Amino acid sequence: MSTETGNHNSNSKVDSAASHMVWVDCEMTGLDPRKDCILEIACLITDTELKVIDTIELVIKRTEDILKHMNEWCVVHHTASGLVDRVRQSSTDIAEADNRLLEFVSKHLPPGTAPMIGNSVYMDRMFILNELPKFNHYLHYRIIDISSLKELCKVYNGDLYQKVPKKRLKHRGLNDIEDTLEEFRFYRQHFLKTDSNASDE
């Protein structure tokens, strides 16, 4: 049984080879999409050589009642990172964020051609499905989860896993997705070897 979470364009380039990659990281009030919500979303667009083409980072205005009901982890880390203050100062509501994200991706790629990529990105996708429907529908329904590569590397090449770049743990959208991109560059060079990148070592 499948649930539609994005564009199923039958002419999608992703069926052969996507020309762009859409990297996403959200910061939320918790991990339950039924009651929690997005506070911040960062998005990078790269080409398939992982060159960054464009970036966007949006902090969403939320009520004090929403902030008051964040889980303990979020209260501690989102306060320390400055995100809570940024949320209070923001004038961007979730509907405007959806429109701006749609405008952002539509400048660079046609609908239904790029998968969403990130660390444990299935979680981001559930929140995006709930709160950012225009942005969600524009992307391909497939996701690429870098966390899966991490687990495979841990199992099949433990020595290499010890060399995976450490994350900065800033718990801000743009910092986190930049770290994810850097992590994937490492896997691409050392774990997902091809004739073209094996010679770079």
XYZ file of C-alpha atoms in Angstrom:
201
model
C 0.000 0.000 0.000
C 1.404 3.387 -0.952
C 0.460 6.906 0.044
C 0.955 9.777 -2.373
C 3.361 12.291 -0.904
C 4.581 14.109 -3.977
C 4.477 14.450 -7.728
C 4.172 11.194 -9.733
C 4.942 12.828 -13.087
C 5.289 9.933 -15.538
C 7.744 11.974 -17.601
C 9.935 12.616 -14.575
C 13.652 12.827 -15.279
C 14.253 11.005 -12.007
C 13.228 7.799 -13.811
C 16.478 8.077 -15.744
C 18.687 10.547 -13.920
C 17.561 13.630 -12.036
C 19.459 16.768 -13.023
C 18.952 18.465 -9.661
C 18.815 17.397 -6.042
C 16.669 19.142 -3.415
C 18.181 18.966 0.070
C 15.852 19.714 2.979
C 16.122 20.066 6.730
C 13.342 21.147 9.094
C 13.454 22.157 12.717
C 10.201 21.320 14.480
C 8.493 21.675 17.859
C 8.670 17.888 18.259
C 8.537 14.677 16.251
C 4.795 14.038 16.087
C 3.357 15.475 12.839
C -0.159 15.121 14.274
C 0.467 17.803 16.893
C 3.887 19.386 16.273
C 4.835 21.864 13.560
C 7.708 23.286 11.549
C 9.664 26.195 13.036
C 12.308 26.473 10.329
C 13.025 24.946 6.944
C 16.216 25.155 4.916
C 16.535 23.979 1.336
C 19.560 23.621 -0.940
C 19.454 22.832 -4.626
C 22.506 21.139 -6.100
C 23.367 19.609 -9.410
C 24.331 15.940 -9.544
C 27.988 16.892 -9.000
C 26.843 18.352 -5.658
C 27.583 21.942 -6.600
C 25.233 24.245 -4.671
C 23.044 26.221 -7.071
C 20.806 28.091 -4.627
C 19.690 28.124 -1.000
C 16.727 29.310 1.021
C 16.150 29.385 4.778
C 12.804 30.353 6.300
C 11.864 30.813 9.947
C 8.135 30.446 10.581
C 6.174 32.727 12.873
C 4.424 30.717 15.606
C 2.260 31.636 18.582
C 3.475 31.575 22.161
C 1.054 28.745 22.825
C 2.771 26.597 20.195
C 6.205 27.412 21.599
C 4.986 26.629 25.105
C 4.071 23.089 24.047
C 7.443 22.164 22.528
C 8.996 19.021 23.941
C 11.881 19.367 26.387
C 14.619 18.606 23.850
C 13.306 21.305 21.527
C 12.981 23.873 24.306
C 16.616 23.374 25.302
C 18.190 23.216 21.844
C 15.999 25.693 19.954
C 16.460 28.239 22.726
C 20.236 27.732 22.803
C 20.512 28.014 19.012
C 18.562 31.274 18.939
C 15.780 29.748 16.870
C 13.047 30.494 19.413
C 13.931 34.198 19.318
C 13.970 34.114 15.520
C 10.524 32.490 15.473
C 9.148 35.247 17.698
C 10.630 37.904 15.413
C 9.531 36.288 12.146
C 6.712 37.701 10.023
C 6.588 34.662 7.697
C 3.576 32.436 8.279
C 3.399 28.855 7.029
C 1.288 29.711 3.959
C 3.804 32.328 2.827
C 6.620 29.862 3.424
C 4.871 27.325 1.185
C 4.538 29.896 -1.601
C 8.148 31.020 -1.289
C 9.456 27.462 -1.357
C 7.364 26.696 -4.428
C 8.726 29.803 -6.144
C 12.256 28.830 -5.114
C 12.232 25.309 -6.543
C 10.228 26.227 -9.644
C 12.996 28.655 -10.694
C 15.437 25.778 -11.012
C 13.575 22.612 -12.005
C 10.327 21.408 -13.551
C 7.712 19.698 -11.386
C 8.089 16.065 -10.417
C 11.743 15.768 -11.375
C 13.733 15.998 -8.147
C 13.599 13.811 -5.041
C 13.854 15.241 -1.535
C 17.153 14.445 0.173
C 18.269 14.720 3.779
C 19.082 12.921 7.007
C 16.070 10.975 8.306
C 14.225 12.979 5.687
C 11.113 10.817 5.937
C 10.363 12.787 9.113
C 10.766 16.133 7.358
C 8.553 14.845 4.560
C 5.710 13.995 6.934
C 5.703 17.537 8.297
C 6.043 19.034 4.815
C 3.136 16.906 3.603
C 0.991 18.355 6.395
C 2.081 21.983 6.286
C 3.680 22.787 2.922
C 1.447 21.070 0.338
C 2.481 23.162 -2.685
C 6.173 22.607 -2.082
C 5.587 18.930 -1.362
C 3.579 18.324 -4.518
C 6.154 20.032 -6.741
C 8.864 17.541 -5.786
C 9.064 13.920 -6.842
C 7.441 11.511 -4.408
C 10.711 9.646 -3.834
C 13.107 10.493 -1.038
C 16.817 9.794 -0.609
C 17.726 9.298 3.031
C 21.412 9.840 3.805
C 20.870 8.096 7.151
C 20.434 4.854 5.199
C 23.885 5.275 3.675
C 25.299 5.867 7.140
C 23.809 2.608 8.416
C 25.030 0.671 5.376
C 28.513 2.124 5.750
C 28.533 1.174 9.442
C 27.622 -2.441 8.600
C 29.737 -3.010 5.488
C 32.757 -0.756 6.030
C 33.251 -0.031 9.707
C 36.723 1.428 9.224
C 35.404 3.943 6.717
C 32.467 4.743 8.987
C 34.907 5.985 11.624
C 36.052 8.645 9.139
C 32.608 10.051 8.302
C 32.692 13.852 8.816
C 31.330 14.873 12.196
C 28.272 17.092 12.279
C 28.459 20.510 13.911
C 25.163 19.848 15.754
C 24.022 23.454 15.418
C 20.361 22.366 15.227
C 19.610 25.052 12.660
C 18.204 24.177 9.276
C 20.887 25.550 6.971
C 23.803 24.351 9.109
C 22.320 20.871 9.364
C 21.589 20.454 5.669
C 25.081 21.730 4.785
C 26.471 19.046 7.101
C 24.300 16.430 5.397
C 25.584 17.502 1.987
C 29.171 17.273 3.225
C 28.452 13.806 4.607
C 27.059 12.661 1.261
C 30.118 14.050 -0.559
C 32.187 11.760 1.654
C 30.041 8.713 0.879
C 30.071 9.508 -2.822
C 33.857 9.670 -2.920
C 34.685 6.751 -0.639
C 31.648 4.455 -0.376
C 29.706 4.864 -3.637
C 32.738 4.445 -5.855
C 32.490 4.866 -9.608
C 35.148 4.994 -12.289
C 35.022 8.787 -12.246
C 35.426 9.341 -8.509
C 37.634 6.373 -7.605
C 40.551 8.071 -9.359
C 40.240 11.091 -7.034
C 41.610 9.215 -4.030
